[in-house]
mmCIF file of C-alpha atoms in Angstrom:
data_model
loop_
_atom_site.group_PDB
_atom_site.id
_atom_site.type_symbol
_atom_site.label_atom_id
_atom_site.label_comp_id
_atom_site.label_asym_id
_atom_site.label_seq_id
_atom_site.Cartn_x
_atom_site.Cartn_y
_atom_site.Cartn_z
ATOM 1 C CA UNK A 21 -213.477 -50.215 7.789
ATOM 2 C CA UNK A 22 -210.065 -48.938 8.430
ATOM 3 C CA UNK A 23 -210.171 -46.912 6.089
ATOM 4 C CA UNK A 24 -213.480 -45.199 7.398
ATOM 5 C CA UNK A 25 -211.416 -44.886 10.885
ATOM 6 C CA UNK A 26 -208.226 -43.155 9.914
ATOM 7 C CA UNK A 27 -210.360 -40.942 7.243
ATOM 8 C CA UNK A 28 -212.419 -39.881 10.495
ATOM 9 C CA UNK A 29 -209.259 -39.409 12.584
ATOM 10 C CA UNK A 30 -208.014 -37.312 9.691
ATOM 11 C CA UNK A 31 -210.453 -35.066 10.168
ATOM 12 C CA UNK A 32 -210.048 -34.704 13.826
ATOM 13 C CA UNK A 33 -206.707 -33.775 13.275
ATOM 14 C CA UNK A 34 -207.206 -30.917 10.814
ATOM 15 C CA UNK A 35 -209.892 -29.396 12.904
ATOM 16 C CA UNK A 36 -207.400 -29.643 15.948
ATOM 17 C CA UNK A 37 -204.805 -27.446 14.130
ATOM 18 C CA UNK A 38 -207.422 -24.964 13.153
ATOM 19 C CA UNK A 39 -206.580 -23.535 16.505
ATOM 20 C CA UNK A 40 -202.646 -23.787 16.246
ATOM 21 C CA UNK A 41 -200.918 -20.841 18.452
ATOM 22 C CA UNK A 42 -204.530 -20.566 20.341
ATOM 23 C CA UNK A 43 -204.389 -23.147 23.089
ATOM 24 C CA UNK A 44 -201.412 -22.144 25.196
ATOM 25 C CA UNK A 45 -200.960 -24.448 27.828
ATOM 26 C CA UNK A 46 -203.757 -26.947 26.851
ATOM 27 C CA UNK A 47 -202.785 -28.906 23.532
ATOM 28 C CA UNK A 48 -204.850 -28.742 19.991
ATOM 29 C CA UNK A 49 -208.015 -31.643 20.062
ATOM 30 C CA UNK A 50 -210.547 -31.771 17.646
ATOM 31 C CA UNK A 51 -213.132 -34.246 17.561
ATOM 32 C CA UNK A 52 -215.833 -35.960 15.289
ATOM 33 C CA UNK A 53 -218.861 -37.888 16.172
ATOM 34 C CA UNK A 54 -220.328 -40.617 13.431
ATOM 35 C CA UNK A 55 -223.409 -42.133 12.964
ATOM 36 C CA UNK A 56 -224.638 -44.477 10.455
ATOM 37 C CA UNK A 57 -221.527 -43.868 8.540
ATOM 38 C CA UNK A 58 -222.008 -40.055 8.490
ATOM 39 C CA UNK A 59 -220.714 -37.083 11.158
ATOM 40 C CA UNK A 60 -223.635 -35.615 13.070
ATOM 41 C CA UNK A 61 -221.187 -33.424 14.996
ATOM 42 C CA UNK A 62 -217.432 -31.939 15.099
ATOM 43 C CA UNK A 63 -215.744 -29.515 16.857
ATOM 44 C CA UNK A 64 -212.178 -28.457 18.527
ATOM 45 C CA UNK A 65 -210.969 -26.800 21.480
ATOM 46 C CA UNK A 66 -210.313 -23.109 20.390
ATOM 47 C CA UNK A 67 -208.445 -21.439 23.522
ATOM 48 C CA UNK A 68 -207.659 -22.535 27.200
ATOM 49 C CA UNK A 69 -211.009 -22.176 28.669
ATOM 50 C CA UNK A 70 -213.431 -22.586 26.193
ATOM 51 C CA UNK A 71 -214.962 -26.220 25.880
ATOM 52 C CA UNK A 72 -212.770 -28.710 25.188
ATOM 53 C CA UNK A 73 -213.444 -29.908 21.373
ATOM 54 C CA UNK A 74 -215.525 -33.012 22.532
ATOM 55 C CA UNK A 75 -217.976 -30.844 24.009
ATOM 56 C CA UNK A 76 -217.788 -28.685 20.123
ATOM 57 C CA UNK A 77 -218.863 -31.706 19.184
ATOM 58 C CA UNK A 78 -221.535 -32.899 21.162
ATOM 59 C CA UNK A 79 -223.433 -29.326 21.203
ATOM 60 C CA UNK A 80 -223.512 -29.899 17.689
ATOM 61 C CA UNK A 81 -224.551 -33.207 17.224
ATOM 62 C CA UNK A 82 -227.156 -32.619 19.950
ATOM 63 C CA UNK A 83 -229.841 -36.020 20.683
ATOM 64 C CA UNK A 84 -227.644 -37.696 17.519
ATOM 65 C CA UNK A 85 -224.777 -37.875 19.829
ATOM 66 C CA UNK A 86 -226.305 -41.228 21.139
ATOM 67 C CA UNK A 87 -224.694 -44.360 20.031
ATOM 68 C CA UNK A 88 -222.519 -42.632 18.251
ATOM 69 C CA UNK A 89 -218.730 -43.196 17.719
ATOM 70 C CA UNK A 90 -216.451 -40.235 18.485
ATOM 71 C CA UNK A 91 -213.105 -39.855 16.999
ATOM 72 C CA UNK A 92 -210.738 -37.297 19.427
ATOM 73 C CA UNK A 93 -206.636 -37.147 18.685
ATOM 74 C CA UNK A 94 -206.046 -36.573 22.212
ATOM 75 C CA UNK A 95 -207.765 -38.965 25.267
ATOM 76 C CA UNK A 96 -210.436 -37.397 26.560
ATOM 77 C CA UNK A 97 -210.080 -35.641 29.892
ATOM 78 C CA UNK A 98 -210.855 -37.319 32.841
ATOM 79 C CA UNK A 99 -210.792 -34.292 35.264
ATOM 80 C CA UNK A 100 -212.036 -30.766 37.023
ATOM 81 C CA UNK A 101 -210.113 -28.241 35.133
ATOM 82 C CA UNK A 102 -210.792 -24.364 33.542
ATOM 83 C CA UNK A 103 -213.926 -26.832 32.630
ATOM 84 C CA UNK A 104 -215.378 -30.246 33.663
ATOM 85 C CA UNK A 105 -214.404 -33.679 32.628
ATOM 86 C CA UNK A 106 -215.451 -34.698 29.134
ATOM 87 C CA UNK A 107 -215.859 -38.434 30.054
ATOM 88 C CA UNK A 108 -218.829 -37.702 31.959
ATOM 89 C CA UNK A 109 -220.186 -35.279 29.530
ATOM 90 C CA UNK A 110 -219.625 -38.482 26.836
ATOM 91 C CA UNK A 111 -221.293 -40.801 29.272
ATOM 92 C CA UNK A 112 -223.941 -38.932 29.740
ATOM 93 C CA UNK A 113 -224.485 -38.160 26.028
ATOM 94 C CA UNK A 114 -224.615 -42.140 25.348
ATOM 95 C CA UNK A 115 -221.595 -42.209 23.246
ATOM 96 C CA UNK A 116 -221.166 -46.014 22.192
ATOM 97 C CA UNK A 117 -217.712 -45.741 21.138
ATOM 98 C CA UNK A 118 -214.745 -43.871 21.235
ATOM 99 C CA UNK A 119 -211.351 -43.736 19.673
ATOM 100 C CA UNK A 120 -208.710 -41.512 20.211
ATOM 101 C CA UNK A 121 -204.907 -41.252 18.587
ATOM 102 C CA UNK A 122 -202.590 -41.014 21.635
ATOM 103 C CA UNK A 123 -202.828 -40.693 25.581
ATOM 104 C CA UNK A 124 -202.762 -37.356 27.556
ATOM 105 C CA UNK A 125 -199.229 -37.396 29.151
ATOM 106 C CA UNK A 126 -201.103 -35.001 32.079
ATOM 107 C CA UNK A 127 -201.010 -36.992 35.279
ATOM 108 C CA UNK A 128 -204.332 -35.798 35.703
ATOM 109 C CA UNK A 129 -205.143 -37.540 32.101
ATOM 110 C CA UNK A 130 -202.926 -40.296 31.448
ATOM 111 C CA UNK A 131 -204.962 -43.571 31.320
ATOM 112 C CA UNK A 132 -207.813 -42.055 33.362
ATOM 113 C CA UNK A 133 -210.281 -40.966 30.584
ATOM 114 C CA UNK A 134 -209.372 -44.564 28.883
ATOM 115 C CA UNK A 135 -210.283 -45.995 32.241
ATOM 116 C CA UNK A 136 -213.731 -44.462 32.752
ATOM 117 C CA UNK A 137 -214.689 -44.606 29.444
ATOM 118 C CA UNK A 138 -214.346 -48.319 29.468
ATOM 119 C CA UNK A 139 -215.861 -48.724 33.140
ATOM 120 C CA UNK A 140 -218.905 -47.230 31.574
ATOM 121 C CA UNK A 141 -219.633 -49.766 28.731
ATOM 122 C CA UNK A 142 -217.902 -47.718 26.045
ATOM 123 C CA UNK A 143 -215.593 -49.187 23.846
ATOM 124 C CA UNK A 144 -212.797 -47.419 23.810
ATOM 125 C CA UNK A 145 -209.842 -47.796 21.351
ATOM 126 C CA UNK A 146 -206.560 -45.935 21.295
ATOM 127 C CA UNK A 147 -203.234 -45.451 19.053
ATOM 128 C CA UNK A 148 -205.298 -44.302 15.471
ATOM 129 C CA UNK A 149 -202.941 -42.268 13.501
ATOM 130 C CA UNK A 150 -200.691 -42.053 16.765
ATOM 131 C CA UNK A 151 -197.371 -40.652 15.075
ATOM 132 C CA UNK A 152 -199.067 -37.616 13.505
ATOM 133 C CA UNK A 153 -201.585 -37.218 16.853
ATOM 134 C CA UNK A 154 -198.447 -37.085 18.940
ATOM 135 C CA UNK A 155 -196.226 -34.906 16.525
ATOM 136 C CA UNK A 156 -198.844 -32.305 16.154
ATOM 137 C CA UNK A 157 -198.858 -31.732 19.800
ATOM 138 C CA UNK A 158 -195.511 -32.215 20.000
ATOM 139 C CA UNK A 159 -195.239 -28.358 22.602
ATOM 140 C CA UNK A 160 -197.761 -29.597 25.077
ATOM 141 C CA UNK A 161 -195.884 -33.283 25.884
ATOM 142 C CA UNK A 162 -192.769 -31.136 26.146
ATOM 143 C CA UNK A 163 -194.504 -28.418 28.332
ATOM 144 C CA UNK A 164 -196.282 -31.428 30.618
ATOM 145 C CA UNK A 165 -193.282 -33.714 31.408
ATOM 146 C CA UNK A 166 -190.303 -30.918 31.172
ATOM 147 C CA UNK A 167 -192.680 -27.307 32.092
ATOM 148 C CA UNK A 168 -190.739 -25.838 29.532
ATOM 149 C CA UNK A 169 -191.773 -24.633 26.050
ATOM 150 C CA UNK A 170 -190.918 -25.991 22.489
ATOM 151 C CA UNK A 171 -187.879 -23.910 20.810
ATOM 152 C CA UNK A 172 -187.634 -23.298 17.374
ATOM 153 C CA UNK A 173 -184.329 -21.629 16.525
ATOM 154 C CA UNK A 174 -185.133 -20.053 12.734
ATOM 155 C CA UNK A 175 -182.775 -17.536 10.878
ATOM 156 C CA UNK A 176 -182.184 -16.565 7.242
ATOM 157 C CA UNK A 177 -179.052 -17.012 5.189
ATOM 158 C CA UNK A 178 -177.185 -16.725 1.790
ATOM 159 C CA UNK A 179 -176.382 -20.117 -0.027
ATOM 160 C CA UNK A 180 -172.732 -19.912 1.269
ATOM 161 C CA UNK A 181 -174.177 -19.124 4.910
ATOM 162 C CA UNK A 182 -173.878 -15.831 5.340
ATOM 163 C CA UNK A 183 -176.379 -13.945 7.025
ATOM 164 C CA UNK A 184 -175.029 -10.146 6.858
ATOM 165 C CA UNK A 185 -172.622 -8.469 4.235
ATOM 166 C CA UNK A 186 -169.227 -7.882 6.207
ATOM 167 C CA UNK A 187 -170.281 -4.544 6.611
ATOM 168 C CA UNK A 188 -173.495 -5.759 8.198
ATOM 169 C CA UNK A 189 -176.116 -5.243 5.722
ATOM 170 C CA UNK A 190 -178.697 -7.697 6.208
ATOM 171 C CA UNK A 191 -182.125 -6.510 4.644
ATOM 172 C CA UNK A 192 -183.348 -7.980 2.837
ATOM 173 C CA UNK A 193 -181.441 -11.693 2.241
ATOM 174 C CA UNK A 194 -184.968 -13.354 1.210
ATOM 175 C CA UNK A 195 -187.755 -12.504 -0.559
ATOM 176 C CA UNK A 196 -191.273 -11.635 0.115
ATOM 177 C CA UNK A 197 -192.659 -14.815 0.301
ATOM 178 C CA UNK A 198 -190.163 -16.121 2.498
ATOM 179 C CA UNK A 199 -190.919 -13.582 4.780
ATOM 180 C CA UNK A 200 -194.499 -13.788 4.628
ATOM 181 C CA UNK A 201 -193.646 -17.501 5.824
ATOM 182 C CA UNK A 202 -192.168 -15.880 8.734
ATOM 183 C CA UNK A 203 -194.739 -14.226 9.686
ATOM 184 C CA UNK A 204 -197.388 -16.904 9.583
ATOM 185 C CA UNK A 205 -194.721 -18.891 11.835
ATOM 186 C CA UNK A 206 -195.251 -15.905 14.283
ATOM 187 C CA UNK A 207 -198.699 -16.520 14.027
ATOM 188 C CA UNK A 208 -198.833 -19.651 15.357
ATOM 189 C CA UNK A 209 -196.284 -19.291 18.592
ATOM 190 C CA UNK A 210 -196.738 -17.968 21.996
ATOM 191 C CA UNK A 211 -193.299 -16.058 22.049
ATOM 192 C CA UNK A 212 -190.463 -14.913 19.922
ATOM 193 C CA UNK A 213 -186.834 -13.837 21.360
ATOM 194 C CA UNK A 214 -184.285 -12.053 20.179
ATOM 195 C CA UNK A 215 -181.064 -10.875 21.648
ATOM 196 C CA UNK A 216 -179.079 -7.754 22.477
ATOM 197 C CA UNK A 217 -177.594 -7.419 19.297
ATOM 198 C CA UNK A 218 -180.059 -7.789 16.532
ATOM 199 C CA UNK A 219 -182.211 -4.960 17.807
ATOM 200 C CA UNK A 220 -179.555 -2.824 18.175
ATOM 201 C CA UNK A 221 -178.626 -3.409 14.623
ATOM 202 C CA UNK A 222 -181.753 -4.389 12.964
ATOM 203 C CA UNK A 223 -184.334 -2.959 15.209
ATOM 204 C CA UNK A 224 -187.433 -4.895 14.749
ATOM 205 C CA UNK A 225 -191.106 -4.845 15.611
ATOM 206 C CA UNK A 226 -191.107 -8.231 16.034
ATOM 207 C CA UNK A 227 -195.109 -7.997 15.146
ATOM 208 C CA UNK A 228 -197.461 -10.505 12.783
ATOM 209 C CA UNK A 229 -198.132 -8.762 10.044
ATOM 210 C CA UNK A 230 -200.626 -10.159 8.033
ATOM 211 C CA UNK A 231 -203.453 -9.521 6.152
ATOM 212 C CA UNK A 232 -206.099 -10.941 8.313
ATOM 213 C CA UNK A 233 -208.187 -10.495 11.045
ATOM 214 C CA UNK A 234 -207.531 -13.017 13.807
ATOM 215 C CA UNK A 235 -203.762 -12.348 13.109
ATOM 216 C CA UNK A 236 -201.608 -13.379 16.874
ATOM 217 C CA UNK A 237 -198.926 -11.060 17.890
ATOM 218 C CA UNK A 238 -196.516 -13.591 20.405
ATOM 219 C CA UNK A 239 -195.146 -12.206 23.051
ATOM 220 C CA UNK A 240 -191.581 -9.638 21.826
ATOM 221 C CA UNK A 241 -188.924 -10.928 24.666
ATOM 222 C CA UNK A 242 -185.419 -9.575 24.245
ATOM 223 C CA UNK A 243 -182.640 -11.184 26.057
ATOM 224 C CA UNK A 244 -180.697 -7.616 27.303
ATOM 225 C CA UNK A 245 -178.428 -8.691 30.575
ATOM 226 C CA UNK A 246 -177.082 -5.111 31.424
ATOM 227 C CA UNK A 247 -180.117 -3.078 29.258
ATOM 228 C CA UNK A 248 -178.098 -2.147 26.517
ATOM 229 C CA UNK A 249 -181.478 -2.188 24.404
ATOM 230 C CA UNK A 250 -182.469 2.064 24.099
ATOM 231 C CA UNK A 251 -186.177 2.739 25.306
ATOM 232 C CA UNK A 252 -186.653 4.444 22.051
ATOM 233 C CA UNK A 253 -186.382 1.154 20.335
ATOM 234 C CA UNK A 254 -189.211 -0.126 18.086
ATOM 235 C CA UNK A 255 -190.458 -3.150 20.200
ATOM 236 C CA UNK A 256 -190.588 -1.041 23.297
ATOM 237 C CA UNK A 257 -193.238 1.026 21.258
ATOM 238 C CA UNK A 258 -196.073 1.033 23.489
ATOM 239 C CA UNK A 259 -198.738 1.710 20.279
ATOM 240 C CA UNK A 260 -197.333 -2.145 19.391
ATOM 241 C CA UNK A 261 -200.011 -4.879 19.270
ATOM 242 C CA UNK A 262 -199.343 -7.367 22.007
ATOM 243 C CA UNK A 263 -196.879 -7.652 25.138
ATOM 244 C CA UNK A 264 -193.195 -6.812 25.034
ATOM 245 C CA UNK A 265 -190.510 -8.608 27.799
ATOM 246 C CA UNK A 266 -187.763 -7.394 28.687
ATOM 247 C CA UNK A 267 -185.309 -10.346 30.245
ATOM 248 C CA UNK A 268 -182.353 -8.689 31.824
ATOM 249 C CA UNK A 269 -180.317 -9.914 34.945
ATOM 250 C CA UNK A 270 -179.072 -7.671 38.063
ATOM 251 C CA UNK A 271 -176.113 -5.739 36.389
ATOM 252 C CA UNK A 272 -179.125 -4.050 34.529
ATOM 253 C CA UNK A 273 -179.484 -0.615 35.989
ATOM 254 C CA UNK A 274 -183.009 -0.137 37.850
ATOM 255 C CA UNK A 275 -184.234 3.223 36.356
ATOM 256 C CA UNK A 276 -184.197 1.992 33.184
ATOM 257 C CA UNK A 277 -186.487 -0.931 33.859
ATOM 258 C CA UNK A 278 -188.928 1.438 35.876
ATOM 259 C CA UNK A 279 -189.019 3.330 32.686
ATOM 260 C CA UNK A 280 -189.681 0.221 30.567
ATOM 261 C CA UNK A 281 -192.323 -0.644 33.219
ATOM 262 C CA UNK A 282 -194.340 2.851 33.684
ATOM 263 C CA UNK A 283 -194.221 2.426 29.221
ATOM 264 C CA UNK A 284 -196.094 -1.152 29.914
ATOM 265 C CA UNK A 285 -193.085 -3.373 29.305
ATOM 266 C CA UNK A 286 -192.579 -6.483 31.381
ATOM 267 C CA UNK A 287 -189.592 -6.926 33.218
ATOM 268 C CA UNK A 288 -188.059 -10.562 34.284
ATOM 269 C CA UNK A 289 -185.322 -10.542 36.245
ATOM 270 C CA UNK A 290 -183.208 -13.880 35.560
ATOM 271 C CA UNK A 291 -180.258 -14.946 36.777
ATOM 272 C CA UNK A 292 -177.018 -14.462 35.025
ATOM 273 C CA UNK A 293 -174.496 -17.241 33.193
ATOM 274 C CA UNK A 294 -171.561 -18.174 34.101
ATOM 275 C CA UNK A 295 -170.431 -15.126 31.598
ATOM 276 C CA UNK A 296 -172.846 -12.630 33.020
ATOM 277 C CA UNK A 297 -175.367 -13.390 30.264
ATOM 278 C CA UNK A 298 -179.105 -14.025 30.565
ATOM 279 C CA UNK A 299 -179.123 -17.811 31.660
ATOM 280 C CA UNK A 300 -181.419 -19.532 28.745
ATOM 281 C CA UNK A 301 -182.762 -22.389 31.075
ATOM 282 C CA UNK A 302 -184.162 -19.941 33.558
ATOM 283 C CA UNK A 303 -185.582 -17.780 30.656
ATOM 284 C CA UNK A 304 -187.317 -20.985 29.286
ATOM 285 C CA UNK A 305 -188.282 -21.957 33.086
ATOM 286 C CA UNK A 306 -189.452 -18.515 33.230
ATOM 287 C CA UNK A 307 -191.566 -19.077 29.643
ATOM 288 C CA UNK A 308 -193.130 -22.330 31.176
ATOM 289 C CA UNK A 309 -194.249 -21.120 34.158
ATOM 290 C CA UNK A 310 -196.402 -18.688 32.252
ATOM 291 C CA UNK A 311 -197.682 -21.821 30.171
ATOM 292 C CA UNK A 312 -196.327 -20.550 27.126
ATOM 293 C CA UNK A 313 -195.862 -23.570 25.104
ATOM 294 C CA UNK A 314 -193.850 -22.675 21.631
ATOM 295 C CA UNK A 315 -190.660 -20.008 21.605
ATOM 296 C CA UNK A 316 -189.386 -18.654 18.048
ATOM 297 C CA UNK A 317 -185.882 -17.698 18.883
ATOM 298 C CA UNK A 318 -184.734 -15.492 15.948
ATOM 299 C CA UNK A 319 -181.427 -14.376 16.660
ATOM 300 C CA UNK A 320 -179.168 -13.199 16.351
ATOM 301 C CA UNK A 321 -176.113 -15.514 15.878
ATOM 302 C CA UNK A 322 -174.469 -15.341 19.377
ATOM 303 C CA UNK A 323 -177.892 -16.021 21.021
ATOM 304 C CA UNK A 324 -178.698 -18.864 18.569
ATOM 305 C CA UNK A 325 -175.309 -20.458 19.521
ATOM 306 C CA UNK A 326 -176.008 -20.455 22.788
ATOM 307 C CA UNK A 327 -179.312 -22.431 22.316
ATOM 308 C CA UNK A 328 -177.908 -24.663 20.451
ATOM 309 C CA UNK A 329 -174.601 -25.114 22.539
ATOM 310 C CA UNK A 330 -176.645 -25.877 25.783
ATOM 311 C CA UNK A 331 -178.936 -28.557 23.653
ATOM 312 C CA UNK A 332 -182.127 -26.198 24.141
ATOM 313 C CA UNK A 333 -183.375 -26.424 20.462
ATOM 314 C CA UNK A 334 -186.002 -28.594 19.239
ATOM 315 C CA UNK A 335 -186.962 -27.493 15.750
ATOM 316 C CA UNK A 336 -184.725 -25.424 12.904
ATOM 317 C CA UNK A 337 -186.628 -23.382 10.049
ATOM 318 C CA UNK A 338 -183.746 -21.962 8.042
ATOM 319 C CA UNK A 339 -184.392 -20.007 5.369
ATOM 320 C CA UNK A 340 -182.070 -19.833 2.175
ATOM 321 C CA UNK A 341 -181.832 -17.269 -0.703
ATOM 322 C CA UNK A 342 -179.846 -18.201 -3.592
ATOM 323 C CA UNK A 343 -177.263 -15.341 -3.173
ATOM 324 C CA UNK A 344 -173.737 -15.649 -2.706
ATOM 325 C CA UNK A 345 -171.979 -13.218 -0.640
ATOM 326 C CA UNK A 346 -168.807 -14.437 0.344
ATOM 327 C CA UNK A 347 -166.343 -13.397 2.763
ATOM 328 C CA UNK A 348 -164.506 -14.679 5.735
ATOM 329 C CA UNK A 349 -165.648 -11.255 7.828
ATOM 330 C CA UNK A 350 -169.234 -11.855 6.883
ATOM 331 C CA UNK A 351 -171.417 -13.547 9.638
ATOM 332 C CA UNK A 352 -172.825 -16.671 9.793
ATOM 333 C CA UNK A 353 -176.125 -17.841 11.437
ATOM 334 C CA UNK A 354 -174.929 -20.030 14.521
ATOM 335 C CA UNK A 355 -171.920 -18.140 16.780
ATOM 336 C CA UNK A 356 -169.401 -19.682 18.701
ATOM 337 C CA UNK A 357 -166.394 -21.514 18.216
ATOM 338 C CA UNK A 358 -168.301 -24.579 16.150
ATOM 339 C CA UNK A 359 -167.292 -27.974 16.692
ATOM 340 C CA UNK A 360 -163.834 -29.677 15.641
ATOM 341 C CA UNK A 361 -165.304 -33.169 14.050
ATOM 342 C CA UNK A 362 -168.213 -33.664 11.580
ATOM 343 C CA UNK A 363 -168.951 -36.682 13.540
ATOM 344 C CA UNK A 364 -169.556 -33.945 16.211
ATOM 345 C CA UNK A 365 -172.183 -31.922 13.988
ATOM 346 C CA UNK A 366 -175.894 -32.021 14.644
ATOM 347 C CA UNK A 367 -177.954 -34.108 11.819
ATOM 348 C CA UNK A 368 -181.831 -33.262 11.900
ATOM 349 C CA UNK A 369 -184.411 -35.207 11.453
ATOM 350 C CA UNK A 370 -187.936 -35.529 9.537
ATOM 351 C CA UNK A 371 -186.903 -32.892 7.329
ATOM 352 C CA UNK A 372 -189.059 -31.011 5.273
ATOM 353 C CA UNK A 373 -188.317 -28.516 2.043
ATOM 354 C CA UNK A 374 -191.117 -25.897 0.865
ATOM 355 C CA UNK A 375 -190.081 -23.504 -2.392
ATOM 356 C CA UNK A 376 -190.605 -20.189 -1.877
ATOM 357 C CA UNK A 377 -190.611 -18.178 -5.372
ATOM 358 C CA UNK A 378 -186.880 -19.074 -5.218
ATOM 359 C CA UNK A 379 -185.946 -19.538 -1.723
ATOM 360 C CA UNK A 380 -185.981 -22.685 -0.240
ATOM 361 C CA UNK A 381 -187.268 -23.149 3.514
ATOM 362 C CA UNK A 382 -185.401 -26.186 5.050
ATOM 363 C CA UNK A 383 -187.136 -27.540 8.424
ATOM 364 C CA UNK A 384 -186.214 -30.249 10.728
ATOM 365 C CA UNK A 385 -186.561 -31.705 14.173
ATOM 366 C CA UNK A 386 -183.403 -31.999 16.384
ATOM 367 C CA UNK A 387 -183.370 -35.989 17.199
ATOM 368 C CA UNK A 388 -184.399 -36.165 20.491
ATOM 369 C CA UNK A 389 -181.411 -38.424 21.569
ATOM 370 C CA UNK A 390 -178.775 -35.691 20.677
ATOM 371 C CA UNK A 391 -176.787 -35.192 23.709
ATOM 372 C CA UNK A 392 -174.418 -31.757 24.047
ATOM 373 C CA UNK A 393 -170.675 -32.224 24.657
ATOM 374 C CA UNK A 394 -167.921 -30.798 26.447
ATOM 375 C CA UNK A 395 -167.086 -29.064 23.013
ATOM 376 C CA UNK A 396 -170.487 -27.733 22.146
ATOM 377 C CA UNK A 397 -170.945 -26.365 25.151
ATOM 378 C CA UNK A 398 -167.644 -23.969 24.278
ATOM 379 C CA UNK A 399 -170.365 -22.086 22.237
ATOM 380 C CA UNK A 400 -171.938 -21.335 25.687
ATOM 381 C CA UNK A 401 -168.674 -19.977 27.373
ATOM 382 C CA UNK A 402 -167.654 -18.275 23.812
#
């Protein structure tokens, strides 16, 4: 019987991430209804304000719905929202049963749905296939309890970490596929960022480009303090798919944001560092209170090594080519001074290796316990 649960829980799961990168701020849910040992209905939530996935499911399982058992990663919502509460609508459709992988940290959730499920006669169950429930929504829990998004700090290298000749040429270190992979990570977050230097030097789109047709452009944010960053640059392009931010401080001079602006580019003004630089945590404040749940930070290395330096980084995709460049003048992915001790250095977790025609693409979590010291944070002040 087990067996029968997690299989059905499975399923819930990979509907769910059938709408990864399309649910900013609500989290990915898919559900499945059973009867008699066979699903009458599924569904999943496919943007923030269309029916939550348990009402996918019921519209399709229609009268079968009754005495049925529903399998849902998330716990059902319990509350007036963009749309109403799906414990009524389960109620009401005579759901017998329900089981669900992991509680919604949402004070409006949290316990609730679990609560008047049960009050009604339904049995409710919770904690099937909890790890992989939780880690899939991994951006919404941060966005609920911190309101800031998930960061994933990616770059490309050489095998001897180098990602730039010492003259600076940098395109292209990887191959096609590994870009490719690139670009279906852009498909599936609500923002990228890059800083001052990389689009002077590389001058990116910053677009999705791929070959099909529900392809997601994230929003193009570059972190420019003083608006060093020339109109004519490619991700100021208003033809571009998709929104373009520029984050800037007060040293930035005002004509050239109203330019930006009349071109439709956003403008945030942030406050400034300590060293006159963009301050990350208001950028990501900034990022959370438009319920953007998932940043791609690109780089280049100074801005990377300031994530990392003020413990902002949850995630690292790191792409390797098998090239050696050498060089003590070539530049390396991370800036900053580095850290003195190995015992110092920053282990991740779960990782994860994918082959890529040659290039390897090495991904990891940053352990949630890591805590930044006196001598990471020099990378901040560097």
């Amino acid at each position: 019987m087990n067996d029968i649960h997690e299989t059905m829980m499975q399923r819930a799961l990979e509907l769910a991430r059938r709408a990864e990168g399309r649910t900013s701020p609500n989290p990915m849910v898919g559900a499945v209804l059973v009867k008699d040992g066979r699903i009458v209905g599924e569904g999943f939530h496919h943007q923030a304000g269309a029916p939550h996935a348990e009402i996918e499911a019921l519209r399709a399982a229609g009268e079968a719905a009754h005495g049925a058992t529903l399998y849902v990663n998330l716990e059902p919502c319990a509350h007036h929202g963009r749309t109403p509460p799906c414990t009524q609508a389960l109620i009401g459709a005579g759901v017998c049963k329900v089981h669900y992988a992991v509680g919604d940290p949402n004070p409006l959730v949290n316990g609730k749905g679990h609560t008047q499920l049960e009050a009604a006669g339904i049995g409710v169950h919770g904690g099937l296939l909890e790890e992989a429930a939780r880690k899939l929504n991994l951006p919404f829990y941060k966005y609920i309890t911190q309101r800031r998004p998930f960061v994933t700090a990616k770059f490309a290298m050489s095998l001897d970490g180098k990602i730039a000749t010492r003259s600076g040429e940098s395109l292209w270190l990887t191959n096609e596929t590994s870009r490719r992979r690139v670009h279906e990570l852009r498909d599936v977050v609500d923002a990228i960022l890059v800083g001052t230097g990389t689009v002077l030097a590389d001058d990116p789109q910053l677009t999705t480009r791929l070959d099909r047709p529900d392809v997601h452009h994230p929003l193009r944010i570059v972190a420019d303090s003083r608006g060093r960053v020339p109109r004519s640059a490619q991700l100021f392009e208003p033809s571009l798919p998709g929104k373009t931010v520029l984050a800037t401080t007060a040293a930035v001079d005002p004509a050239h944001c109203a330019k930006l602006k009349a071109s439709g580019v956003d403008v945030w003004m942030l406050p400034a560092d300590t060293h006159h630089r963009v301050s990350l945590p208001a950028l990501l404040n900034e990022l959370g209170r438009h319920g953007l749940l998932t940043l791609l930070v690109e780089g280049g290395s100074e801005l990377l090594g300031a994530f990392f330096a003020g413990g902002l980084v949850d995630r690292v995709w790191a792409f390797v080519a098998p090239l050696i460049i050498g060089g003590q003048d070539a530049p390396t992915p991370i800036g900053g001074p580095g850290v003195e001790k190995l015992v110092q250095a920053l282990r991740l977790g779960n990782i994860e290796i994918e082959t890529l025609d040659g290039d390897l693409c090495i991904r990891g979590d940053i352990p949630q316990n890591w805590q930044v010291t006196p001598r990471r944070m020099e990378f901040m002040e560097a």
